[in-house]
mmCIF file of C-alpha atoms and ligand atoms in Angstrom:
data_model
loop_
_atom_site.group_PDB
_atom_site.id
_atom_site.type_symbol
_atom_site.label_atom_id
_atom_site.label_comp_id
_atom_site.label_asym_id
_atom_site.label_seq_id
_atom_site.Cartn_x
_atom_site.Cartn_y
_atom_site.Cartn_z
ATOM 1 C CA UNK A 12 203.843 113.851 55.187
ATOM 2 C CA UNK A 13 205.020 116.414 57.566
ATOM 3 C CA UNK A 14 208.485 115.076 57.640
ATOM 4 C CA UNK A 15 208.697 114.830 53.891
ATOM 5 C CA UNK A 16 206.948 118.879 53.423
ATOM 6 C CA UNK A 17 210.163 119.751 56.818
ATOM 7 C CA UNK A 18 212.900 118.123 54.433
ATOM 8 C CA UNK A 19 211.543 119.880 51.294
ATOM 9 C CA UNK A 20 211.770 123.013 52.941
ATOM 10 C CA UNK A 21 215.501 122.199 53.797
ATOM 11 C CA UNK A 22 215.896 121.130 50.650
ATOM 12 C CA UNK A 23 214.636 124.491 48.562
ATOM 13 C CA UNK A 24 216.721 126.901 51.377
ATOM 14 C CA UNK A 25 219.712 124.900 50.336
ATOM 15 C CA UNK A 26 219.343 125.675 47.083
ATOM 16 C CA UNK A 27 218.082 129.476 47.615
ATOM 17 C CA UNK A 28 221.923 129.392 49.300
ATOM 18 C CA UNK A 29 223.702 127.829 46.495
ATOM 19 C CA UNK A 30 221.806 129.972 43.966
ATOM 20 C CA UNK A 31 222.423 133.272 45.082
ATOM 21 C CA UNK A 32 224.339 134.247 42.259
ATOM 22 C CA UNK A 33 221.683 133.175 39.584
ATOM 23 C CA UNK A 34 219.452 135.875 38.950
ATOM 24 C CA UNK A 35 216.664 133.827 36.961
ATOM 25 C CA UNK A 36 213.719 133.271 39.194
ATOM 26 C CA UNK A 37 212.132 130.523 36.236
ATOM 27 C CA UNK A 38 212.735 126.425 37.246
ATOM 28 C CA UNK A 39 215.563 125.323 35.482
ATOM 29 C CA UNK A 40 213.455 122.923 33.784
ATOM 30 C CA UNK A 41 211.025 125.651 31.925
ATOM 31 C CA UNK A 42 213.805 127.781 31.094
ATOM 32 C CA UNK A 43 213.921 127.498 26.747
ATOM 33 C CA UNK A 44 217.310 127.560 25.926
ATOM 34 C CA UNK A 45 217.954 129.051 22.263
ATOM 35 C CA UNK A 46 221.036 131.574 22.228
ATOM 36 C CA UNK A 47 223.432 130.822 20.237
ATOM 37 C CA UNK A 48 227.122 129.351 20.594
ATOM 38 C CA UNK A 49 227.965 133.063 21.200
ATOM 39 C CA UNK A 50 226.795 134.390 23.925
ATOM 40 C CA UNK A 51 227.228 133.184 27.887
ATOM 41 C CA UNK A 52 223.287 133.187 29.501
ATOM 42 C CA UNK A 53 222.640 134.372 32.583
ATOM 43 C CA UNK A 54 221.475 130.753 33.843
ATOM 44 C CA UNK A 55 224.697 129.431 33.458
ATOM 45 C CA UNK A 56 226.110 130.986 36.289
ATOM 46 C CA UNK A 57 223.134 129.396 38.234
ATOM 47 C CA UNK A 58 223.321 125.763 40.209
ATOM 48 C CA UNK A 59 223.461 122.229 38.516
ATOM 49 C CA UNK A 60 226.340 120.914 37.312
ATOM 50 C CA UNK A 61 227.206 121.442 40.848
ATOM 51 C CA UNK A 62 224.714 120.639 42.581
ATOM 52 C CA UNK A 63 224.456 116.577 42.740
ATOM 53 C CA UNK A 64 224.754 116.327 46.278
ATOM 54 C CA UNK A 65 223.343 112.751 48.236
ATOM 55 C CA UNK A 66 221.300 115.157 51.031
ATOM 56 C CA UNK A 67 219.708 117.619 47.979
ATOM 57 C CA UNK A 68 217.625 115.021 46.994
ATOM 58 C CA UNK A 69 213.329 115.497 47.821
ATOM 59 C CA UNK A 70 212.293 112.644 48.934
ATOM 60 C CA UNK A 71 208.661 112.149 48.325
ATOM 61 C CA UNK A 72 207.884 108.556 49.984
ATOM 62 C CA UNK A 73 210.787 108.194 52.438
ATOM 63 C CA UNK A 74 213.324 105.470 52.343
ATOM 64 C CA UNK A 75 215.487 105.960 49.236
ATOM 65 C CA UNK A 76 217.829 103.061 49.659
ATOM 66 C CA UNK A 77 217.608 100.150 48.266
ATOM 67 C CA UNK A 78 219.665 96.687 50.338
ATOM 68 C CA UNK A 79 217.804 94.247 48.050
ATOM 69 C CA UNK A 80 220.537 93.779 45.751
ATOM 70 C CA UNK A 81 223.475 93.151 47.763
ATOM 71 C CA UNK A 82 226.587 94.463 46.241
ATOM 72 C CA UNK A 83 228.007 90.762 46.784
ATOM 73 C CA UNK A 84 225.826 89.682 44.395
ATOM 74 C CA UNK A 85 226.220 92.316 41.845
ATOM 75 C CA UNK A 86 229.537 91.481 42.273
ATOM 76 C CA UNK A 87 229.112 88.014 41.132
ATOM 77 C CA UNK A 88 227.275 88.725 38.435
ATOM 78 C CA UNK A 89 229.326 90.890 36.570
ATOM 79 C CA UNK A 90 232.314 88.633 37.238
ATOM 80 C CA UNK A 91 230.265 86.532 34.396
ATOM 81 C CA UNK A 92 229.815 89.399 32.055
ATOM 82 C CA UNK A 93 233.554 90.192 31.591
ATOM 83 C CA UNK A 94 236.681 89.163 30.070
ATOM 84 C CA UNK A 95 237.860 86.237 31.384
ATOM 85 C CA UNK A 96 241.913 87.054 30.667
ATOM 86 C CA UNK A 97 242.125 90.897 29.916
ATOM 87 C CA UNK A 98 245.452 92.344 28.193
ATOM 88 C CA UNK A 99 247.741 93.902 30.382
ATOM 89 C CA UNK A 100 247.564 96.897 28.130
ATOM 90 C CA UNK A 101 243.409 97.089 28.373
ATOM 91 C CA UNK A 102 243.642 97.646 32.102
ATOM 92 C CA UNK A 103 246.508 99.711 32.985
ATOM 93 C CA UNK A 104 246.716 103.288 30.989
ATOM 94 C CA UNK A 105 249.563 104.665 29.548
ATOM 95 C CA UNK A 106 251.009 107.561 31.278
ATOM 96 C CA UNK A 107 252.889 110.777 29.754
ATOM 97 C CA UNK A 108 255.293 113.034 31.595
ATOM 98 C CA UNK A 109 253.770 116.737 32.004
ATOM 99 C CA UNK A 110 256.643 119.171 32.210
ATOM 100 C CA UNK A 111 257.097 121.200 35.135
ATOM 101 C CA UNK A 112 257.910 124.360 35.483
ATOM 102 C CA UNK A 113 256.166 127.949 35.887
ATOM 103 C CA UNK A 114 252.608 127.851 35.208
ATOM 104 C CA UNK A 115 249.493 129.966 35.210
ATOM 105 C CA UNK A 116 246.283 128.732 37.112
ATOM 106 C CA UNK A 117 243.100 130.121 36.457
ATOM 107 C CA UNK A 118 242.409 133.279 34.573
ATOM 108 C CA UNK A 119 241.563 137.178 34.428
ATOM 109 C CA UNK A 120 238.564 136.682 32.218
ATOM 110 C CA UNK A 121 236.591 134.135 33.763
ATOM 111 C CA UNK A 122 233.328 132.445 32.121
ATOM 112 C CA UNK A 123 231.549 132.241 35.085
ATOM 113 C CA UNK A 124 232.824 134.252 37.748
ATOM 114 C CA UNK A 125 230.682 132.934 40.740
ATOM 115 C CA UNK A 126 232.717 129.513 40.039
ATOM 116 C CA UNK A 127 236.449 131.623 41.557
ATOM 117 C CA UNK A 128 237.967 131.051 38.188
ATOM 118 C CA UNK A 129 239.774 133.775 39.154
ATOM 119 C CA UNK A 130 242.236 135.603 39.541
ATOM 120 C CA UNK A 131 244.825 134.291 37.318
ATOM 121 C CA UNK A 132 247.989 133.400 39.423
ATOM 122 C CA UNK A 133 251.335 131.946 38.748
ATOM 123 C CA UNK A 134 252.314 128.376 40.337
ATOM 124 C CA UNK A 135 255.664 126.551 40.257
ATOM 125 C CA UNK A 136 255.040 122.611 39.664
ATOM 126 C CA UNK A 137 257.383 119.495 39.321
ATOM 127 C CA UNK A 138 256.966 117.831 36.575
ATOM 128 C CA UNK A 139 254.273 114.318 37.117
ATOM 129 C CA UNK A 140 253.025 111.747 34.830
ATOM 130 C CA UNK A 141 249.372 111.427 34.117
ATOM 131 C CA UNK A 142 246.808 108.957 33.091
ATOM 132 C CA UNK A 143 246.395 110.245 29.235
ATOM 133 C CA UNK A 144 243.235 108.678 29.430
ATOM 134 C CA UNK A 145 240.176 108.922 31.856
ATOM 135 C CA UNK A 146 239.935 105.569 33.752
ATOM 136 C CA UNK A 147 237.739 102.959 31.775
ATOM 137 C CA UNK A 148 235.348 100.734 33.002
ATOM 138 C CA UNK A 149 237.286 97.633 31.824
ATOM 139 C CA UNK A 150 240.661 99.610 33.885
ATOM 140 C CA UNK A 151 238.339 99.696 37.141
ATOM 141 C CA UNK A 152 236.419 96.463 37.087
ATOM 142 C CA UNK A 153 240.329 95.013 36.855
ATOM 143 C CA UNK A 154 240.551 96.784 40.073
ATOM 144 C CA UNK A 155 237.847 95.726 41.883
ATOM 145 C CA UNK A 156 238.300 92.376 40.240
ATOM 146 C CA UNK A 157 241.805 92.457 42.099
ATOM 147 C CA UNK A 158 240.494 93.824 45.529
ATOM 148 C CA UNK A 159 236.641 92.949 45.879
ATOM 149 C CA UNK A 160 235.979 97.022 46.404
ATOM 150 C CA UNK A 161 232.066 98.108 47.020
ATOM 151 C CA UNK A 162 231.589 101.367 45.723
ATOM 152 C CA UNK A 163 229.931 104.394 47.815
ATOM 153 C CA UNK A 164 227.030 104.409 45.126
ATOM 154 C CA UNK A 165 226.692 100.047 45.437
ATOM 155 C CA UNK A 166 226.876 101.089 49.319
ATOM 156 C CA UNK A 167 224.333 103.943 49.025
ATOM 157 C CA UNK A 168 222.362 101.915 46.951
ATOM 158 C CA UNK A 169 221.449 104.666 44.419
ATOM 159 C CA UNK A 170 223.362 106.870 42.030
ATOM 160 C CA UNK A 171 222.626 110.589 40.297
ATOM 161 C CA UNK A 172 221.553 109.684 36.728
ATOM 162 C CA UNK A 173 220.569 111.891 33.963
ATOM 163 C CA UNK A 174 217.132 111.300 33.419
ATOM 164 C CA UNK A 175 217.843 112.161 29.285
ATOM 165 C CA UNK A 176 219.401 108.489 29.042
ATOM 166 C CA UNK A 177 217.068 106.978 31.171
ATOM 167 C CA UNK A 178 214.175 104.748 30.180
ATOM 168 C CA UNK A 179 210.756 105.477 30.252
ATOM 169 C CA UNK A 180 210.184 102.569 32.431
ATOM 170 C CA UNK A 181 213.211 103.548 34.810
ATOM 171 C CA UNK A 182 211.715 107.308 35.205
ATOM 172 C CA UNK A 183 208.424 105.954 35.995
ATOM 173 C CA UNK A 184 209.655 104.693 39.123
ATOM 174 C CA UNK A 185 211.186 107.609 40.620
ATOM 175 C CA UNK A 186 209.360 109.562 43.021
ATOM 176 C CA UNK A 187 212.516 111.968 43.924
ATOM 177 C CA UNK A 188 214.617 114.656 42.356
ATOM 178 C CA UNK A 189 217.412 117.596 42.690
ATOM 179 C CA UNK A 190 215.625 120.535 43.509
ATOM 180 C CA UNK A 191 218.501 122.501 41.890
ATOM 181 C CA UNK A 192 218.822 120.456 38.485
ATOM 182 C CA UNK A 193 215.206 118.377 38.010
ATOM 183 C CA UNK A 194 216.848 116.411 35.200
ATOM 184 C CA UNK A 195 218.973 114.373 37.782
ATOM 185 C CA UNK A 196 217.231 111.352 39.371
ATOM 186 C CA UNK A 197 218.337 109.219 42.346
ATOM 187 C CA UNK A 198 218.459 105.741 40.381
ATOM 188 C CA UNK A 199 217.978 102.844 42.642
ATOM 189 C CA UNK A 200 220.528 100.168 41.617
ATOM 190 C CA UNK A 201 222.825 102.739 39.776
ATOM 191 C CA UNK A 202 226.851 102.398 40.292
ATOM 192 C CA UNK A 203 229.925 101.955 37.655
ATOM 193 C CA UNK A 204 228.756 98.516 37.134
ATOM 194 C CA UNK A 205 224.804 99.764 36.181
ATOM 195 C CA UNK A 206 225.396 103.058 34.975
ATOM 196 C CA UNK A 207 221.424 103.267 34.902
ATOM 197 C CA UNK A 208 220.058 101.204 37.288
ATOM 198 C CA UNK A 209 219.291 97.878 36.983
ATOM 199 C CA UNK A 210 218.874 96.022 33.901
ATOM 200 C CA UNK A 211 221.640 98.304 32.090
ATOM 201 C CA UNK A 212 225.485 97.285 32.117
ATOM 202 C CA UNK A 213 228.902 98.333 30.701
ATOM 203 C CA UNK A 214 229.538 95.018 28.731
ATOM 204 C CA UNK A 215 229.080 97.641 25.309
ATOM 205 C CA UNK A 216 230.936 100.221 27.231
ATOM 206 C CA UNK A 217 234.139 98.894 28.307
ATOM 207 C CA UNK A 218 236.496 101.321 27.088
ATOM 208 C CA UNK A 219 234.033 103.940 28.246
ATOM 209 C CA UNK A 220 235.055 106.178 31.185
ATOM 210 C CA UNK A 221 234.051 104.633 34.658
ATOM 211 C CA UNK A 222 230.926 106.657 36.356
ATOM 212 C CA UNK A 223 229.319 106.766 39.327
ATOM 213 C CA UNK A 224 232.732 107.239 41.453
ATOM 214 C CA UNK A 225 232.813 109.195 44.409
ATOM 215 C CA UNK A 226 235.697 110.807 45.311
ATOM 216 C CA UNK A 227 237.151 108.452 47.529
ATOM 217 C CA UNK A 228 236.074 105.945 45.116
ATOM 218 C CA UNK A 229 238.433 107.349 42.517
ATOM 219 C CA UNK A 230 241.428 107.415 45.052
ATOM 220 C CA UNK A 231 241.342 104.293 45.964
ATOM 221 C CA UNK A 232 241.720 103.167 42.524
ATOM 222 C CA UNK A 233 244.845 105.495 42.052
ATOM 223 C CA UNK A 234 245.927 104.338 45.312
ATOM 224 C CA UNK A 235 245.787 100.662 44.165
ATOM 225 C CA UNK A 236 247.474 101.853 40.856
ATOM 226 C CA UNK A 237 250.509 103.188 42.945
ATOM 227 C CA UNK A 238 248.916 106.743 41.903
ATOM 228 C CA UNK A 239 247.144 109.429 43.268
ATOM 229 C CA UNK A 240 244.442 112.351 41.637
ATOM 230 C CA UNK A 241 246.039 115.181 40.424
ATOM 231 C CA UNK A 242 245.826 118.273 42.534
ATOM 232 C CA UNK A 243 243.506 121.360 40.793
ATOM 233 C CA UNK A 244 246.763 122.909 39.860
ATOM 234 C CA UNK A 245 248.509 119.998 38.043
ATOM 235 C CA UNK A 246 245.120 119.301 36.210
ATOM 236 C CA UNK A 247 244.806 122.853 34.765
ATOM 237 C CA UNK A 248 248.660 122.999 33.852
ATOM 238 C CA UNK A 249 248.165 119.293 31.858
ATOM 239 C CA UNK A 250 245.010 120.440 30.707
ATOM 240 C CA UNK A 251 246.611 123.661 28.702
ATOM 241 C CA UNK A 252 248.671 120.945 26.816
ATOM 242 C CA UNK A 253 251.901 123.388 26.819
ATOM 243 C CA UNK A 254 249.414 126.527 25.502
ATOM 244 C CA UNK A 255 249.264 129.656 27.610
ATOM 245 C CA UNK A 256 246.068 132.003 27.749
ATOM 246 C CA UNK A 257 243.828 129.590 25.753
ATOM 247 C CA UNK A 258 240.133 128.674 26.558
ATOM 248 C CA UNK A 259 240.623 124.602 25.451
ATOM 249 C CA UNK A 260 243.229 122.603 25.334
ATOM 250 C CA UNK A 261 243.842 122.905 21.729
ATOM 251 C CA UNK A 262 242.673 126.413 21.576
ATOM 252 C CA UNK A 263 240.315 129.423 21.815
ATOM 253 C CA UNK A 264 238.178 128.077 18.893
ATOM 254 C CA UNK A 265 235.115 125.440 20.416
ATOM 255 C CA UNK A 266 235.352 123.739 16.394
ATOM 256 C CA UNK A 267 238.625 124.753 14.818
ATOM 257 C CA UNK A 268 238.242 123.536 11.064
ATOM 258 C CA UNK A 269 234.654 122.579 12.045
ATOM 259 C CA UNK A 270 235.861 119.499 13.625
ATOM 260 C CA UNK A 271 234.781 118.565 17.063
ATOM 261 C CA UNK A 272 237.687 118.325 20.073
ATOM 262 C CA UNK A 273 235.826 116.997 22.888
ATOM 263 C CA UNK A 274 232.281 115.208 23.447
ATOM 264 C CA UNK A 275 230.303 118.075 24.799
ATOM 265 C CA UNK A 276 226.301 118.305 24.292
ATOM 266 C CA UNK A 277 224.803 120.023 21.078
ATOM 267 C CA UNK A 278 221.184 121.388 20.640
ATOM 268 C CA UNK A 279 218.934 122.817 23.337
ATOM 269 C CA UNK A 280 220.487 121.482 26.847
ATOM 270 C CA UNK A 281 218.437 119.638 28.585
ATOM 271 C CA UNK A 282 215.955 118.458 25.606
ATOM 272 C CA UNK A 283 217.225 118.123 22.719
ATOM 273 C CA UNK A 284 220.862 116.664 22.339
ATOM 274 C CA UNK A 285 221.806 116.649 18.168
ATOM 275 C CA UNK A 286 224.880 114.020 19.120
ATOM 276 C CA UNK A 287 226.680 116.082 16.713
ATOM 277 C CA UNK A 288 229.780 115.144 18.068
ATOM 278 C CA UNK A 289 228.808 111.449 17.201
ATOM 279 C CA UNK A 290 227.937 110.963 21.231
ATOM 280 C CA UNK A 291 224.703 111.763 23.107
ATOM 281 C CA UNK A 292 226.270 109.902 25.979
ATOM 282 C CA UNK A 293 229.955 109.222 26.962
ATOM 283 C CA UNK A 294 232.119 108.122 24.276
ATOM 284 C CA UNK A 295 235.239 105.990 24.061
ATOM 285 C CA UNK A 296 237.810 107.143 25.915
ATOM 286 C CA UNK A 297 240.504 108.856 23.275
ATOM 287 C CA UNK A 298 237.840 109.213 20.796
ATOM 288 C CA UNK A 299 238.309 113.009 19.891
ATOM 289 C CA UNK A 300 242.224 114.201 19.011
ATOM 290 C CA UNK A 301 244.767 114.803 22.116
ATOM 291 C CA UNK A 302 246.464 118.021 23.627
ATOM 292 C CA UNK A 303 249.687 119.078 22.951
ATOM 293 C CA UNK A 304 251.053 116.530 25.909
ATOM 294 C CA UNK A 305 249.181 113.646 24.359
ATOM 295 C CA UNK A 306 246.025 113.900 26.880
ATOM 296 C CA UNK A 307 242.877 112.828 25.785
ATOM 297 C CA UNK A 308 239.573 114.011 26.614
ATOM 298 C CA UNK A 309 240.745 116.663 29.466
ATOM 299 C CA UNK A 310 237.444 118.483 28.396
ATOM 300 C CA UNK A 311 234.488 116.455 28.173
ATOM 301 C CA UNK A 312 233.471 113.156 27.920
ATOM 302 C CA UNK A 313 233.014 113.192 31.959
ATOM 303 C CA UNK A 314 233.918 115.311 34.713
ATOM 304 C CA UNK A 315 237.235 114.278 36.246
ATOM 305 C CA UNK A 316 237.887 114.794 39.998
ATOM 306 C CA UNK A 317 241.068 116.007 41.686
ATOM 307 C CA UNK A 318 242.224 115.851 44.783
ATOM 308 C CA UNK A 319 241.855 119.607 46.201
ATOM 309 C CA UNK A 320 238.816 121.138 48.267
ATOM 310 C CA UNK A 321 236.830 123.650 46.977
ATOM 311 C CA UNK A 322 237.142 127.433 48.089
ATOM 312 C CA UNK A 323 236.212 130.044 45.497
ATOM 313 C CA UNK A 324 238.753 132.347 46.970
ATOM 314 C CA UNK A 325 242.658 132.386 45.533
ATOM 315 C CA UNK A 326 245.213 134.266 47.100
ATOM 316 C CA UNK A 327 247.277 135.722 44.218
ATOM 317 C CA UNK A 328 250.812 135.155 45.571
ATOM 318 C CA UNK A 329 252.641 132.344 43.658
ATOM 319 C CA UNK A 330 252.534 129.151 45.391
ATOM 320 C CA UNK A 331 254.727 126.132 44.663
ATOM 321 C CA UNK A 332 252.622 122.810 44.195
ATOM 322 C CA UNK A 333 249.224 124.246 45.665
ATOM 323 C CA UNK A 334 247.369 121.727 46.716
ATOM 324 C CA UNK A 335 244.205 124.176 47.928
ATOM 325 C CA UNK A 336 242.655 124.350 51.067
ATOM 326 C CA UNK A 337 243.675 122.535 53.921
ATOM 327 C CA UNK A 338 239.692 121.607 54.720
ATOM 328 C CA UNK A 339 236.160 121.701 53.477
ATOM 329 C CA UNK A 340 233.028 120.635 52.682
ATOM 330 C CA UNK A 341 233.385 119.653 48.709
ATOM 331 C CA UNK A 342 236.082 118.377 46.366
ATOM 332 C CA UNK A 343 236.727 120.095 42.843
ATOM 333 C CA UNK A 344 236.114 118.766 39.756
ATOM 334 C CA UNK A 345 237.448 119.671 36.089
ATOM 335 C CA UNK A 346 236.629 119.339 32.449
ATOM 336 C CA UNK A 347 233.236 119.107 31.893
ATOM 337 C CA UNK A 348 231.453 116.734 30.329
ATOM 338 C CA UNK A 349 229.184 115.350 27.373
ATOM 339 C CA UNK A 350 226.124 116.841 29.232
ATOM 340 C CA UNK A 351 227.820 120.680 29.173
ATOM 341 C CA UNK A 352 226.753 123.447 26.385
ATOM 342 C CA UNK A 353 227.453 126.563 26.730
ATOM 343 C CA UNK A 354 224.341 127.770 27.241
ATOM 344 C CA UNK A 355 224.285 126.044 30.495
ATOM 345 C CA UNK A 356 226.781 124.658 31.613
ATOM 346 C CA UNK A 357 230.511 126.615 30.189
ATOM 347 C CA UNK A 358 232.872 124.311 32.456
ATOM 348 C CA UNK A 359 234.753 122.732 29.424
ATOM 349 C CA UNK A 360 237.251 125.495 29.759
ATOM 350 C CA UNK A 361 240.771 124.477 31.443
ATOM 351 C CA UNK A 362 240.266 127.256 33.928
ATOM 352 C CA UNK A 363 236.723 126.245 34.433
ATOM 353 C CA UNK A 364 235.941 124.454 37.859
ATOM 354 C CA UNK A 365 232.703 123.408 39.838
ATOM 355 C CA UNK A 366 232.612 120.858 42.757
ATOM 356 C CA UNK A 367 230.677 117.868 44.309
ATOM 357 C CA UNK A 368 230.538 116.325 47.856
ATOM 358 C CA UNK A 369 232.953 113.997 48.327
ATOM 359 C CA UNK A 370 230.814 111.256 48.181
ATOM 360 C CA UNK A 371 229.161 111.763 45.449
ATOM 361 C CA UNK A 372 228.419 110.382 42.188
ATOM 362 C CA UNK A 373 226.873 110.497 38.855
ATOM 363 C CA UNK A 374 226.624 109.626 35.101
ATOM 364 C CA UNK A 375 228.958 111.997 34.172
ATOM 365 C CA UNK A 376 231.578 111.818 36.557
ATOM 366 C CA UNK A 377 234.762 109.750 36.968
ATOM 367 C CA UNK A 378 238.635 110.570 37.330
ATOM 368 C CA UNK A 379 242.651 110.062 35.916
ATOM 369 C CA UNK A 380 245.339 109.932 38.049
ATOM 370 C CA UNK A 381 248.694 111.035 38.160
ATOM 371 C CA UNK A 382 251.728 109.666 39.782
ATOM 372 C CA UNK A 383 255.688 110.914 40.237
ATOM 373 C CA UNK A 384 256.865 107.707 38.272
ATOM 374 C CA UNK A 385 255.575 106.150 35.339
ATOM 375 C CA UNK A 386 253.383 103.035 36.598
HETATM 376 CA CA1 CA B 407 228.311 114.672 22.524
HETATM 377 CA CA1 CA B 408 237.130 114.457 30.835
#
């Protein structure tokens, strides 16, 4: 008991850190979300969508891993589940060439300031190709069918799921939570192949993009692709889709012609999601139109990590192919996802950023990648 009461301690002075720049003293889990599509609340500036971090997790009844299943043998059993003789074309993305050029990274008027969205500063980049999709699940199991490659969240055991999609049955066994973000649960059993836990699978969601990647998770598939993740820079710049100055990549407008552009969350985040889009979870990818280079789902669907560490602080001289900070402790991440509203979570902005741990991973994370040549 005493070491569980020393950890939560840790735990809630972590999170006193990371929240310094919310100002709402209220749980995130009582606060009643109701402003409208308008207006930017004060909460969400405060700590979540960042905050899904292996070591934030209270632990209420110790041992939170889980060597029972052996990833060997979820391994084996998935073999079973998919297609026996894929198409070349199911498992390998198509690629488009993002011009390079002058470019502007980040922006003047930032939507959440604490998040170094700013200042806006000029870049130089050669030109790359890049995935135009997010990476499926049927494009990664092809990889791991090819290499045998365990996961960190199949190593861990466990994986950051959002308890909204969760079963009853599932939630009932969790004893632990994110101090920061009560609505993500450490799911025994969860990885790419489970995306929530055991007893769930991705045989519905093929063309669905891969979750429950950590960052090193994701390179390694680009590295096995003959690719890499884009740096921050390159992201932003194919985000844009050749616009300047614009919030999305089709525009300033969320719902131009009251038509949705990305798979984001409607309602009251985290209780009530209206699907409106057509999704309460991820959708196929290239479900919702592309950007003006022919990128799908840049915002939304699920977060997409680059290769860059996080530092909120940008020098404002113009840098040729910034790749970001030489070191650190966390790894950006761009885009957004079909859990963000912008009542809570306003990160499916191109110049919008937030950050995980390298290894971490969750329901509404995965990646693209990039590469010089077209692969
Ligand atoms: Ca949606
Ligand atoms: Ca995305």
């Amino acid at each position: 008991m005493l070491r569980c009461l020393t950890f939560t301690l840790i735990v809630f002075t972590k999170y006193t850190a990371l929240c310094v720049e919310g100002p709402d003293p209220v749980p995130p889990d009582l606060v009643v979300r109701t402003q409208s599509d308008d207006t930017v609340p004060s909460e969400s500036v405060g700590c979540g969508c960042q905050s899904l971090k292996r070591e934030s997790v209270v632990d209420t009844e110790g041992d939170r891993t889980d060597s029972s299943v052996k990833p060997a043998v979820k391994y084996s059993e998935i073999m079973n589940e998919m297609p026996s003789n894929p198409r070349d074309e199911d498992t390998k993305s198509q690629m488009v060439l993002i011009p390079g050029g002058e470019a502007l990274m980040g922006t003047d008027d930032p939507g959440i300031p604490p998040d170094g969205e700013g200042p806006q500063r000029a870049v130089y980049l050669d030109p790359f190709f890049m995935d135009v999709q997010e990476v499926s699940n049927l494009q990664f199991w092809a990889f791991v069918n090819a290499t045998g490659y365990v996961t960190e969240a199949e190593q861990y055991g466990d994986s950051f799921v959002f308890e909204g999609i969760l079963s009853e049955s599932v939630k009932s066994q969790i004893s632990q939570a994110v101090a920061a973000a009560p609505w993500w649960l450490p799911v025994k059993g969860a990885s790419w192949r489970n995306p929530e836990g055991r007893g769930s699978g991705i045989t519905e969601r093929l063309r669905h993009p891969v979750l429950h990647v950590s960052w090193k998770d994701a390179g390694a598939y680009c590295s096995w692709a003959l690719k890499r993740l884009p740096t921050e820079a390159e992201w932003e710049h194919a985000c844009r889709g050749g616009l300047k100055d614009r919030l999305f990549p089709w525009g300033n407008k969320l719902n131009p012609k009251e038509q949705h552009y990305a798979n984001l969350w409607q309602g009251d985040f985290p209780k009530y999601n209206s699907a409106e889009d057509g999704y309460a979870q991820t959708s196929p990818v290239m479900s919702f139109p592309a950007n003006g280079y022919g990128l799908y789902d840049m915002v939304g669907n699920a977060w997409e990590w680059t290769a860059d560490w996080w530092t909120v602080y940008h020098g404002t001289e113009r840098q040729q192919n910034p790749t970001g900070p030489s070191s650190g402790t966390e790894r950006v991440k761009k885009g957004g996802s079909y859990m963000c509203h912008k009542s809570y979570c306003y990160r499916y902005r191109c110049a919008a950023r937030s950050q995980n741990t390298p290894d971490s991973s969750a329901s509404n994370l995965g990646f693209r990648c990039v590469s010089a040549e077209p692969r």
